[in-house]
Tab-separated table of C-alpha atoms and ligand atoms in Angstrom:
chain	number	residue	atom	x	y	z
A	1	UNK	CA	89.428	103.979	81.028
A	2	UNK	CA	90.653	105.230	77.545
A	3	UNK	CA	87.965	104.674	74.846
A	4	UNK	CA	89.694	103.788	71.642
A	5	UNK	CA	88.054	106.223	68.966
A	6	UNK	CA	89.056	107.165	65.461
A	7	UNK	CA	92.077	109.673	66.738
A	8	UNK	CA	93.660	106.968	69.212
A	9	UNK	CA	97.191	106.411	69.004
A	10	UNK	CA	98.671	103.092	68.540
A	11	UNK	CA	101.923	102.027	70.741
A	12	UNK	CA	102.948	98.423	71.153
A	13	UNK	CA	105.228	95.841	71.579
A	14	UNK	CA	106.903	93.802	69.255
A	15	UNK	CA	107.691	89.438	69.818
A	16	UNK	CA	107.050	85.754	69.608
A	17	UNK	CA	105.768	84.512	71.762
A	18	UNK	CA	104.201	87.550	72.662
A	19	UNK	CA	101.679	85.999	75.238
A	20	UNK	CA	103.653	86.266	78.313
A	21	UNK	CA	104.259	90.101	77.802
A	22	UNK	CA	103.967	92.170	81.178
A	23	UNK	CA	104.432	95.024	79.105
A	24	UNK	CA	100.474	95.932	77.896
A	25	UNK	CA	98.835	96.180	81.484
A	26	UNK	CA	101.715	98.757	82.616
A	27	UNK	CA	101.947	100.792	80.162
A	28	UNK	CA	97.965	100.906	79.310
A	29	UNK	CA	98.035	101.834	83.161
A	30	UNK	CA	100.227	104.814	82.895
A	31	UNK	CA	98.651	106.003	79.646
A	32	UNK	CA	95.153	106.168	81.306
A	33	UNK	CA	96.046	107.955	84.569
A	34	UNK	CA	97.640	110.659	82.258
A	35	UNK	CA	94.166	110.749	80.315
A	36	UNK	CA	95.886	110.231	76.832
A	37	UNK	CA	94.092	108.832	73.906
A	38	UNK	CA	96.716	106.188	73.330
A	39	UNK	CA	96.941	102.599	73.453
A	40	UNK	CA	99.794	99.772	73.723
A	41	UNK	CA	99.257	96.492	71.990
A	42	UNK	CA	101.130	93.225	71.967
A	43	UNK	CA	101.785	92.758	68.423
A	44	UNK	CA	102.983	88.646	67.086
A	45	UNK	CA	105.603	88.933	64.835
A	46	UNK	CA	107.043	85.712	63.793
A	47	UNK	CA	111.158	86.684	62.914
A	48	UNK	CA	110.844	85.688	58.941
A	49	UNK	CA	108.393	88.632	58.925
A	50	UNK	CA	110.356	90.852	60.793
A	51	UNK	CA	111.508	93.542	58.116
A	52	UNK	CA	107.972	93.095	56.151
A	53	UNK	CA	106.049	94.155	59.628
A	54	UNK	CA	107.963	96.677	60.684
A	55	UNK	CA	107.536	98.613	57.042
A	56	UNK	CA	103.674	97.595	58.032
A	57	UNK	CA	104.162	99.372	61.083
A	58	UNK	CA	105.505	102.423	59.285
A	59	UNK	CA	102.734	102.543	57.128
A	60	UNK	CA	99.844	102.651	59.977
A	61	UNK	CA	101.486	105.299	61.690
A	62	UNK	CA	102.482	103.566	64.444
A	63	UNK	CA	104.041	106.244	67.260
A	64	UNK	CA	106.558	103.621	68.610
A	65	UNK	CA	107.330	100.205	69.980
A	66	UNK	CA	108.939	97.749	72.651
A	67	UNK	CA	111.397	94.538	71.501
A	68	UNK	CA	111.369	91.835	72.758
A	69	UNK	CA	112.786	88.191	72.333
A	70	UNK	CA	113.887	87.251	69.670
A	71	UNK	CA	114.133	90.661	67.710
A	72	UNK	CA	116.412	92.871	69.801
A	73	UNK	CA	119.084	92.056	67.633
A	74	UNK	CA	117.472	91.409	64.277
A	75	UNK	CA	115.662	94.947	64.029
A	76	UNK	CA	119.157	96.662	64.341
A	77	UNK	CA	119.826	97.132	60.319
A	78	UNK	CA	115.775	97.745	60.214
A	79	UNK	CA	116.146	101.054	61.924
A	80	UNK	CA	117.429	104.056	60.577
A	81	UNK	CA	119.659	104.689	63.440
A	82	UNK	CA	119.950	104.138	67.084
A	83	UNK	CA	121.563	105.756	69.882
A	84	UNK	CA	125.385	105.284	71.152
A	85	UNK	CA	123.527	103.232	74.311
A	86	UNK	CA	122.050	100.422	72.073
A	87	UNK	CA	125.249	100.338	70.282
A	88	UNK	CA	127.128	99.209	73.553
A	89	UNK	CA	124.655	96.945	74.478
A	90	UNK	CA	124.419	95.620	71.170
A	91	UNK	CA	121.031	95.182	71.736
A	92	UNK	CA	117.320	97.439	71.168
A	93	UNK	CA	114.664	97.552	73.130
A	94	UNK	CA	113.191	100.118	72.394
A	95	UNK	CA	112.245	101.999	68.704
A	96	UNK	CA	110.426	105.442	68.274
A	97	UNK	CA	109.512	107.469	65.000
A	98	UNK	CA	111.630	110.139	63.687
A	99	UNK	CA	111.297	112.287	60.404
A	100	UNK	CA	114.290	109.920	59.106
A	101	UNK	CA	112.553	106.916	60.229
A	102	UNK	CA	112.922	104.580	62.984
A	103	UNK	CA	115.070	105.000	65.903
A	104	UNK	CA	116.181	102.470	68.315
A	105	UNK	CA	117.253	102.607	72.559
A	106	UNK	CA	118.074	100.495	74.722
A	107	UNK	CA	116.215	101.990	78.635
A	108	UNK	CA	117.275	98.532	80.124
A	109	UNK	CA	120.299	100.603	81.002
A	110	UNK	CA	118.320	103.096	82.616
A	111	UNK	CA	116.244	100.866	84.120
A	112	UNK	CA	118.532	98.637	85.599
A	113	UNK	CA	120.450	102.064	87.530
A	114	UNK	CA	117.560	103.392	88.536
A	115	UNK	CA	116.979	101.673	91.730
A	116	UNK	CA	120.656	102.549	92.197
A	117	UNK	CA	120.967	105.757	91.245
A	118	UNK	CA	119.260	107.215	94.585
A	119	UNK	CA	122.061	105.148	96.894
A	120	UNK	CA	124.643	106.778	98.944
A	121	UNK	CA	127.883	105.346	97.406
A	122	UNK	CA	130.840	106.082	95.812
A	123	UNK	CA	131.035	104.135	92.748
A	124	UNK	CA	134.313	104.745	91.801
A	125	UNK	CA	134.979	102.394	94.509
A	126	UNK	CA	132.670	99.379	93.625
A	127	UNK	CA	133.737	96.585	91.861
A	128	UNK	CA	130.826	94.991	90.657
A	129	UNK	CA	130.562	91.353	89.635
A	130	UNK	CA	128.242	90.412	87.290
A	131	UNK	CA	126.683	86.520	86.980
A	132	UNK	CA	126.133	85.069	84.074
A	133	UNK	CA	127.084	86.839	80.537
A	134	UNK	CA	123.793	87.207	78.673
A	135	UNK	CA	121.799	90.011	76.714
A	136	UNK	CA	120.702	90.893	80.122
A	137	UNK	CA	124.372	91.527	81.181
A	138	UNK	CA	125.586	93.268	78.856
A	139	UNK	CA	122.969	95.639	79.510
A	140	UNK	CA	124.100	95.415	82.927
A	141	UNK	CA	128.038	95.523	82.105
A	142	UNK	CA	127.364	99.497	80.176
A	143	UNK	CA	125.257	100.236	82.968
A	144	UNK	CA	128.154	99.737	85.202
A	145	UNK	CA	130.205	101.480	83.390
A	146	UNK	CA	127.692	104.819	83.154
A	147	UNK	CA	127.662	104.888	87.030
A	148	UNK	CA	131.823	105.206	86.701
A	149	UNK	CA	132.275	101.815	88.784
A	150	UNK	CA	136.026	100.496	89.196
A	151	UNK	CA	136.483	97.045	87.763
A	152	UNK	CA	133.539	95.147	86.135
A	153	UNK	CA	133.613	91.405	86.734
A	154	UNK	CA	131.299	89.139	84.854
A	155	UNK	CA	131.279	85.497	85.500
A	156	UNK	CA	130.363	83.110	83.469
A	157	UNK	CA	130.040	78.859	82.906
A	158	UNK	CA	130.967	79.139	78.904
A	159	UNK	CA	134.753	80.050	78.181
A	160	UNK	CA	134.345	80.164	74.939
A	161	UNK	CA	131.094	82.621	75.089
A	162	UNK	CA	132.940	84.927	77.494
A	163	UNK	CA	136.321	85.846	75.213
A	164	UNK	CA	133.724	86.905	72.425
A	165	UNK	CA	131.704	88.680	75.285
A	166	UNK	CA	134.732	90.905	76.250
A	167	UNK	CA	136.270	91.158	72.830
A	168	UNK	CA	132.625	92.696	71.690
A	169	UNK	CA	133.715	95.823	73.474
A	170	UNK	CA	137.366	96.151	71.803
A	171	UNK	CA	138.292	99.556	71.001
A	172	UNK	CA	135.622	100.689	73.369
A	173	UNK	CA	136.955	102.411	77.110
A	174	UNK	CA	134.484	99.346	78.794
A	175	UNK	CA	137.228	96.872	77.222
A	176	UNK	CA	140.079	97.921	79.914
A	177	UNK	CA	137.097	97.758	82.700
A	178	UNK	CA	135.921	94.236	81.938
A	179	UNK	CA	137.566	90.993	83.491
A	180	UNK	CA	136.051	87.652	82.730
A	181	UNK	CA	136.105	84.921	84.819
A	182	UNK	CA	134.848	81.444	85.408
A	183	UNK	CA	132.256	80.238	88.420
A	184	UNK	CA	135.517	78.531	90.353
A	185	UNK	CA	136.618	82.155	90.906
A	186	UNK	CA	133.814	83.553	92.146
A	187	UNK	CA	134.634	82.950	96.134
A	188	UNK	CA	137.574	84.361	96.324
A	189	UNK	CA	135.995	87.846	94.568
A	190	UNK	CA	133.386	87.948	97.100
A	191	UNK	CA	134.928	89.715	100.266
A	192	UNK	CA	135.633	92.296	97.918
A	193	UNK	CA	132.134	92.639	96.374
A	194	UNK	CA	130.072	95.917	97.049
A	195	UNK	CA	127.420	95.100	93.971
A	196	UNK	CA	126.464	91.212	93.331
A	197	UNK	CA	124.399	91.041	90.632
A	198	UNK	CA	122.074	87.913	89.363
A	199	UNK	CA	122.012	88.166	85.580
A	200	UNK	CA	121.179	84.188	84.944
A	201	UNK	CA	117.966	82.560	84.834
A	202	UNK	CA	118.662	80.638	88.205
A	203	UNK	CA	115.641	80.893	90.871
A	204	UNK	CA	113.264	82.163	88.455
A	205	UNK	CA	109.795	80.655	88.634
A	206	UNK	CA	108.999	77.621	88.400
A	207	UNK	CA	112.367	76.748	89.925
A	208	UNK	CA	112.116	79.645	92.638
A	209	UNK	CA	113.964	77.372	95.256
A	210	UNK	CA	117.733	77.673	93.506
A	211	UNK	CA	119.877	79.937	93.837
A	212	UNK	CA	123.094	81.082	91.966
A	213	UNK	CA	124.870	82.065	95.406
A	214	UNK	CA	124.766	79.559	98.480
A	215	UNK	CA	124.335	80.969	101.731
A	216	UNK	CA	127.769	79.817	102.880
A	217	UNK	CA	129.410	82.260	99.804
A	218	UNK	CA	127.252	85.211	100.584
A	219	UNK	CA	128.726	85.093	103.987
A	220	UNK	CA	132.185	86.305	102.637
A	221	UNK	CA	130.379	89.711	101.494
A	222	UNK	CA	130.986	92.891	103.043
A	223	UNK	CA	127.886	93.703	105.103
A	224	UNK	CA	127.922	97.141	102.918
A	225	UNK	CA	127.677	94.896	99.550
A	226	UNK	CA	124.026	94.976	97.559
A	227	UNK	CA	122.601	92.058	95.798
A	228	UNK	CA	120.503	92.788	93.121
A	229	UNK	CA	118.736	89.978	91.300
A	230	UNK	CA	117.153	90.314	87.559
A	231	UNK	CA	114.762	88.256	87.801
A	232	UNK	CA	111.276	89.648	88.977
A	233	UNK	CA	109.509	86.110	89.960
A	234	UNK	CA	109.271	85.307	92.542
A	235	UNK	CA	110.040	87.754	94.707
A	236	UNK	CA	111.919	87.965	96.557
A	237	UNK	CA	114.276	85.412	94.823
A	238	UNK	CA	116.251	83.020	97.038
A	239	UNK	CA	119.070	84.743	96.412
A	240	UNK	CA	117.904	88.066	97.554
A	241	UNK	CA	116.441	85.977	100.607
A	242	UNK	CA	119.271	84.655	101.418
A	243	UNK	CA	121.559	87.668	100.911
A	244	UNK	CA	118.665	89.769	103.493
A	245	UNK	CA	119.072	87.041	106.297
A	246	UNK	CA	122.886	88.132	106.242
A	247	UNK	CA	121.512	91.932	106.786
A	248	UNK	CA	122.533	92.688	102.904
A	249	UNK	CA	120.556	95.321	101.169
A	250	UNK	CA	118.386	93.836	98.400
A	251	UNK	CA	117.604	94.779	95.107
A	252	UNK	CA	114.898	92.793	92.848
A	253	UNK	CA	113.942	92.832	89.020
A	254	UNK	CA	110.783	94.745	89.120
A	255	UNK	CA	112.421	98.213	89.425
A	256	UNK	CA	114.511	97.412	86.284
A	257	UNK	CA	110.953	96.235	84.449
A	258	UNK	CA	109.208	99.387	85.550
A	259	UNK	CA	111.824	101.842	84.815
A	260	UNK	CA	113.407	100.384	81.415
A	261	UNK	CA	108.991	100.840	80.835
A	262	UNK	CA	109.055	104.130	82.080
A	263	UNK	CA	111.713	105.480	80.522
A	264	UNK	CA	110.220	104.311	77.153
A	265	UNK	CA	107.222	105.740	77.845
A	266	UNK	CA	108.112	109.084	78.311
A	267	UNK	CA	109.773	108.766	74.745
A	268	UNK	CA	107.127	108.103	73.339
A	269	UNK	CA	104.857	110.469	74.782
A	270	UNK	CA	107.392	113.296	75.533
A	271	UNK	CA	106.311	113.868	79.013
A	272	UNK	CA	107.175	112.499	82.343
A	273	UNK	CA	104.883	109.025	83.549
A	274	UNK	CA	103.465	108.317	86.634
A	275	UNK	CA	106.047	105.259	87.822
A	276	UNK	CA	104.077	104.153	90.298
A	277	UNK	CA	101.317	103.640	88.732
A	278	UNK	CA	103.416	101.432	86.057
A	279	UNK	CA	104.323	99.538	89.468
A	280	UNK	CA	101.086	99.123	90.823
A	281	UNK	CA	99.995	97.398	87.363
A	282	UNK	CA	102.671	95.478	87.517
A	283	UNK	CA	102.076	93.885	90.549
A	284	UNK	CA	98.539	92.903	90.188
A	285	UNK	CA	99.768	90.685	87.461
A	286	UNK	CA	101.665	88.617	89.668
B	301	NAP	P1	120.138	84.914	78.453
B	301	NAP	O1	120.547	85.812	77.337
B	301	NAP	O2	119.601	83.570	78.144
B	301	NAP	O3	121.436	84.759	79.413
B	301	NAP	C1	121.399	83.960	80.557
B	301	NAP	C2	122.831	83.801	81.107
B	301	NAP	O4	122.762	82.993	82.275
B	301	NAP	C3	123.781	83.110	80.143
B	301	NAP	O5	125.083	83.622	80.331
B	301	NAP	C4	123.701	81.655	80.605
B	301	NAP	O6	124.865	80.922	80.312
B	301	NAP	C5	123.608	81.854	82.107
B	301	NAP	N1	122.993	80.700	82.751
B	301	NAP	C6	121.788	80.144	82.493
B	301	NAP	N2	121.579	79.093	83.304
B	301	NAP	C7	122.693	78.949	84.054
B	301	NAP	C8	123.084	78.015	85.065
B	301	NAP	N3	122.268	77.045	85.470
B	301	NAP	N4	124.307	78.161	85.623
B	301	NAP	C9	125.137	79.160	85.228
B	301	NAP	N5	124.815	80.077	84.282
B	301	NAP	C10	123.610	79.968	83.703
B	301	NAP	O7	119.040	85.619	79.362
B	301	NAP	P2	118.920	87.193	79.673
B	301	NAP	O8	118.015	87.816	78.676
B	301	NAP	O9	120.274	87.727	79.859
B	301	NAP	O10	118.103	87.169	81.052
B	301	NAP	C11	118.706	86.714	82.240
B	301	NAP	C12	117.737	86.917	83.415
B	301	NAP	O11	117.482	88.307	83.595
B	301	NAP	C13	116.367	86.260	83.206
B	301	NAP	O12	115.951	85.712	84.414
B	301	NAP	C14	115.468	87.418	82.808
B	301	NAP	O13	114.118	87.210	83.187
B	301	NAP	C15	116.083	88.548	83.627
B	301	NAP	N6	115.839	89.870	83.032
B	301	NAP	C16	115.193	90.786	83.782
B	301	NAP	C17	114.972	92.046	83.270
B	301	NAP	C18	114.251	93.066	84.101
B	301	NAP	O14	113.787	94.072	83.557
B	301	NAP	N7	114.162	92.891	85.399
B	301	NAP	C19	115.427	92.384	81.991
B	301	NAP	C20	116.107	91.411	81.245
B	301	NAP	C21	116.301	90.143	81.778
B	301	NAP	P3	125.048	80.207	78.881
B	301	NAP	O15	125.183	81.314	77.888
B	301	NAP	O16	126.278	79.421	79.049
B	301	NAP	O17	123.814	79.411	78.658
């Protein structure tokens, strides 16, 4: 185990609440197995102190940060600039130290592909649609869009969040990619549907027994489709069980969590992570 001494380096992660983080465990994990004398703290910032901690940060030298809830948005005009990813998303996760000050990432991008990356398809030819219309999903949407899929569908309950959802991404190439649409249109897109993708909260724990796609919809998939779900507990979800009793290739939340981690990680440290062992933490905090 690392021993925290005078030299240690101090990485952590930025919320409130901050209790529930998975975050500490994995990367603490990672940071051992490479034998580094770092360590990654959850650090409680309440959002009126938001600008007055992250100068505090600056001042102790801190190497670099995760964002979480509710400050993904709000640390945005903190930072002295971020990259062209977080600007799609509209969204940072993820901030690191530069000699002009902070810069900001989003890896939920990354993290969200990577599962997808190694696949055997031709995305050009996937039309993925997207449920619910969330910061989740609009990491999702500019991940889409990064692995050069056709049409991007999101689908959402809230007309009057989903004009402002597409109309974020005006005068951007995503804009002519994006079609909104509303739950009652959702069966007839499904024969059609290579990637079905869970963005909402629906069957995460404690109300693991919903699911945002009945069994009798997922039957109008093509037996080629791929339903990934978000959400990381349970799992699987009831979605993803129901989509694998239909012979559908499943895709759960975890592999987002651990690679959006990793890929931080190995900003922070300059140097490729041991994944699995980022998994393996994970796990044994379910
Ligand atoms: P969010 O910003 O609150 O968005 C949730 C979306 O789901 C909204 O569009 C919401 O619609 C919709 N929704 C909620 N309940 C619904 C219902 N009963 N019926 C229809 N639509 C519903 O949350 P988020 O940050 O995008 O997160 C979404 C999910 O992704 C969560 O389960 C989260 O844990 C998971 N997630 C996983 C990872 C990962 O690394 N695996 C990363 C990020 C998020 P309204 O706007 O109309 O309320």
């Amino acid at each position: 185990m690392t021993i925290i001494n005078g030299k240690t380096k101090l990485l952590g992660v930025i919320g409130d609440p901050i209790g529930h983080t998975l975050s500490p465990p994995m990367h603490n994990a990672a940071i051992d197995a490479l034998g580094l004398n770092y360590v990654y703290l959850p650090l409680p910032i309440a959002p009126e102190n938001l600008a007055t901690a992250i100068a505090g940060l600056s001042a102790i030298d801190l190497q670099g940060f995760s964002v979480t809830i509710p400050h993904k948005l709000a640390i945005i005009p903190l930072l002295s600039q971020i990259t062209e990813k977080a600007r799609l998303v509209g969204a940072v996760n993820t901030v690191w130290r530069t000699e002009t000050g902070w810069q900001g990432t989003n890896t939920d991008v990354d993290g969200f592909l990577a599962p997808l990356k190694s696949l055997d398809k031709d995305w050009s030819r996937v039309n993925p649609v997207i449920l619910g219309n969330g910061g989740a999903a609009r990491a999702v949407v500019v991940a889409c869009a990064q692995l050069g899929c056709g049409e991007i569908h999101v689908v959402g309950r809230n007309q009057k969040k989903l004009d402002p959802f597409k109309e974020s991404w005006a005068n951007t190439s995503l804009y002519d990619l994006l079609e909104v649409h509303g739950w009652d249109e959702l069966e007839g897109m499904l024969p059609t549907t290579e990637l079905l993708i869970n963005s909402t909260p629906i069957g995460m724990s404690p109300q693991g027994e919903q699911s945002p796609v009945e069994l009798e919809l997922l039957d109008l998939l093509p037996s080629s489709a791929i339903a990934y779900d978000l959400i990381y507990n349970p799992r699987p979800t009831k979605f993803l069980r129901l989509a694998q009793t239909r012979g559908i290739r499943i895709i759960d939340g975890l592999e987002m969590l651990v690679n959006q981690g990793a890929i931080a990680l190995e900003i922070w440290l300059g140097q490729p992570v041991p994944v699995s062992v980022m998994r393996e933490a994970l796990l044994k905090q379910f």
